[in-house]
Short mmCIF file of C-alpha atoms in Angstrom, two decimals:
data_model
loop_
_atom_site.label_atom_id
_atom_site.label_comp_id
_atom_site.label_asym_id
_atom_site.label_seq_id
_atom_site.Cartn_x
_atom_site.Cartn_y
_atom_site.Cartn_z
CA MET A 1 -120.57 179.42 76.69
CA GLY A 2 -118.07 177.31 74.78
CA GLN A 3 -117.45 180.08 72.26
CA VAL A 4 -116.92 182.62 75.01
CA GLY A 5 -114.45 180.27 76.71
CA ALA A 6 -112.57 179.88 73.43
CA LEU A 7 -111.94 183.62 73.54
CA GLY A 8 -110.15 183.22 76.88
CA VAL A 9 -113.01 184.52 79.02
CA ARG A 10 -113.17 182.80 82.40
CA VAL A 11 -116.61 182.37 83.95
CA ALA A 12 -117.42 182.21 87.67
CA LEU A 13 -120.63 180.99 89.26
CA ASP A 14 -121.34 183.50 92.03
CA ASP A 15 -123.13 182.85 95.34
CA PHE A 16 -123.30 179.08 94.85
CA GLY A 17 -125.50 177.48 97.47
CA SER A 18 -128.08 180.25 97.65
CA GLY A 19 -130.95 181.41 95.52
CA TYR A 20 -131.08 180.01 92.02
CA ALA A 21 -127.51 178.67 91.79
CA SER A 22 -128.31 174.96 91.51
CA LEU A 23 -126.44 171.83 90.49
CA ASN A 24 -127.99 172.09 87.01
CA TYR A 25 -125.81 175.14 86.34
CA LEU A 26 -122.72 173.06 87.04
CA ARG A 27 -123.80 170.33 84.66
CA GLU A 28 -124.82 172.64 81.84
CA SER A 29 -122.09 175.28 81.89
CA PRO A 30 -118.29 175.11 81.99
CA PHE A 31 -117.45 177.30 84.97
CA HIS A 32 -113.84 178.07 85.84
CA GLU A 33 -114.64 179.14 89.36
CA ILE A 34 -117.39 178.38 91.86
CA LYS A 35 -117.82 181.09 94.46
CA ILE A 36 -119.34 179.61 97.60
CA ASP A 37 -121.93 181.82 99.25
CA ARG A 38 -120.85 183.73 102.34
CA THR A 39 -123.56 182.18 104.52
CA TYR A 40 -121.55 178.93 104.68
CA VAL A 41 -118.38 180.80 105.66
CA ALA A 42 -120.07 182.86 108.40
CA ASP A 43 -121.86 179.85 109.92
CA ASP A 44 -119.54 177.74 112.10
CA SER A 45 -121.97 174.81 112.47
CA LEU A 46 -121.02 171.28 111.43
CA GLN A 47 -123.64 171.38 108.68
CA ALA A 48 -122.21 174.57 107.14
CA TYR A 49 -118.68 173.13 107.39
CA ALA A 50 -119.83 169.97 105.59
CA ILE A 51 -121.46 172.00 102.82
CA LEU A 52 -118.42 174.25 102.42
CA ASP A 53 -116.14 171.20 102.27
CA SER A 54 -118.41 169.35 99.83
CA VAL A 55 -118.80 172.27 97.43
CA THR A 56 -115.03 172.80 97.49
CA GLN A 57 -114.45 169.15 96.60
CA LEU A 58 -117.15 169.34 93.92
CA SER A 59 -115.46 172.41 92.42
CA HIS A 60 -112.17 170.55 92.18
CA ALA A 61 -113.82 167.45 90.73
CA LEU A 62 -115.31 169.64 87.98
CA GLY A 63 -111.93 171.25 87.27
CA ALA A 64 -112.93 174.61 88.76
CA ARG A 65 -111.51 176.72 91.55
CA GLY A 66 -113.46 176.97 94.77
CA THR A 67 -113.65 180.47 96.23
CA ALA A 68 -114.98 181.19 99.71
CA GLU A 69 -116.90 184.46 99.83
CA GLY A 70 -117.41 186.66 102.88
CA VAL A 71 -114.25 185.88 104.85
CA GLU A 72 -114.26 188.42 107.68
CA THR A 73 -112.15 186.84 110.44
CA GLU A 74 -108.81 185.06 110.75
CA ASP A 75 -110.68 181.95 111.99
CA GLN A 76 -112.81 181.89 108.85
CA LEU A 77 -109.73 182.32 106.67
CA GLU A 78 -108.04 179.42 108.41
CA ARG A 79 -111.16 177.24 108.11
CA VAL A 80 -111.48 177.74 104.35
CA ARG A 81 -107.75 177.19 103.93
CA VAL A 82 -107.91 173.89 105.82
CA ILE A 83 -110.93 172.79 103.81
CA GLY A 84 -108.99 173.37 100.59
CA CYS A 85 -110.62 176.42 99.02
CA ASP A 86 -108.42 177.80 96.27
CA LYS A 87 -109.28 181.44 96.99
CA ALA A 88 -110.87 183.54 99.68
CA GLN A 89 -112.43 186.97 99.48
CA GLY A 90 -114.05 189.21 102.03
CA PHE A 91 -113.69 192.25 104.24
CA LEU A 92 -110.77 190.68 106.14
CA LEU A 93 -108.76 190.88 102.93
CA GLY A 94 -110.04 194.20 101.61
CA ARG A 95 -113.14 196.32 101.15
CA PRO A 96 -114.65 197.44 97.84
CA MET A 97 -113.01 200.61 96.51
CA PRO A 98 -112.64 202.57 93.29
CA GLY A 99 -109.91 201.25 90.99
CA ALA A 100 -108.04 204.53 91.30
CA ASP A 101 -107.58 203.90 95.06
CA VAL A 102 -106.12 200.39 94.81
CA ARG A 103 -102.48 201.40 94.39
CA ASP A 104 -102.58 203.67 97.46
CA TYR A 105 -104.29 200.93 99.47
CA LEU A 106 -101.64 198.36 98.57
CA GLU A 107 -98.89 200.73 99.66
CA GLN A 108 -100.40 201.28 103.12
CA ALA A 109 -98.75 199.41 105.96
CA SER A 110 -102.19 198.52 107.35
CA ALA A 111 -103.26 196.59 104.23
CA PRO A 112 -103.57 192.84 104.90
CA ASN A 113 -100.54 190.85 103.88
CA ILE A 114 -101.68 187.30 103.16
CA THR A 115 -98.87 184.80 102.74
CA ARG A 116 -100.52 181.49 103.60
CA HIS A 117 -100.62 179.32 100.52
CA ARG A 118 -100.90 175.60 99.95
CA SER A 119 -99.86 173.10 97.36
CA ARG A 120 -101.93 170.06 96.52
CA ILE A 121 -100.10 166.75 96.44
CA ARG A 122 -101.62 164.09 94.17
CA THR A 123 -102.54 161.87 97.12
CA GLY A 124 -105.01 164.51 98.26
CA ALA A 125 -102.85 165.55 101.20
CA PHE A 126 -101.73 169.14 101.52
CA ARG A 127 -98.49 170.69 102.62
CA THR A 128 -97.92 174.25 103.74
CA MET A 129 -95.39 176.12 101.66
CA THR A 130 -92.86 178.39 103.28
CA GLN A 131 -92.77 180.70 100.25
CA PRO A 132 -96.03 181.90 98.71
CA ILE A 133 -96.59 181.23 95.03
CA ARG A 134 -98.45 184.49 94.69
CA GLN A 135 -99.02 187.12 97.30
CA ASN A 136 -101.87 189.56 96.94
CA LYS A 137 -103.12 192.00 99.53
CA LEU A 138 -106.69 192.05 98.22
CA SER A 139 -107.36 188.33 97.88
CA CYS A 140 -105.90 185.21 99.31
CA VAL A 141 -104.93 182.51 96.83
CA PHE A 142 -104.08 179.09 98.22
CA ARG A 143 -101.87 176.80 96.12
#
């Protein structure tokens, strides 16, 4: 993995929190991004919130980005933003499509226009920025 990383390849651990994605993977491999399984985003229980929050904090402690998968509603997007996820992905932000269709999709007025971004202050507090660092209609990146 180290040699691959030296080539500039970034590695993401997908569906963390389900199946075989265990803590051993985090200890043994240098991941750049930890993608938190959609089941924790869809579930609005206190337990799911605690897991989503903990995995996000763990991602940051390991120097990786935390990405919330399966964001389908504005409430879910707001919840993962408040928790501190670095990125969100899901049907709210865009559906899978052939690469050739992306440009047309981005030009449509109905495409989502995500502008909510955050900046981390060293104290651990967050502030909402009035200007987005990066705006993307297919994913939501919080800074």
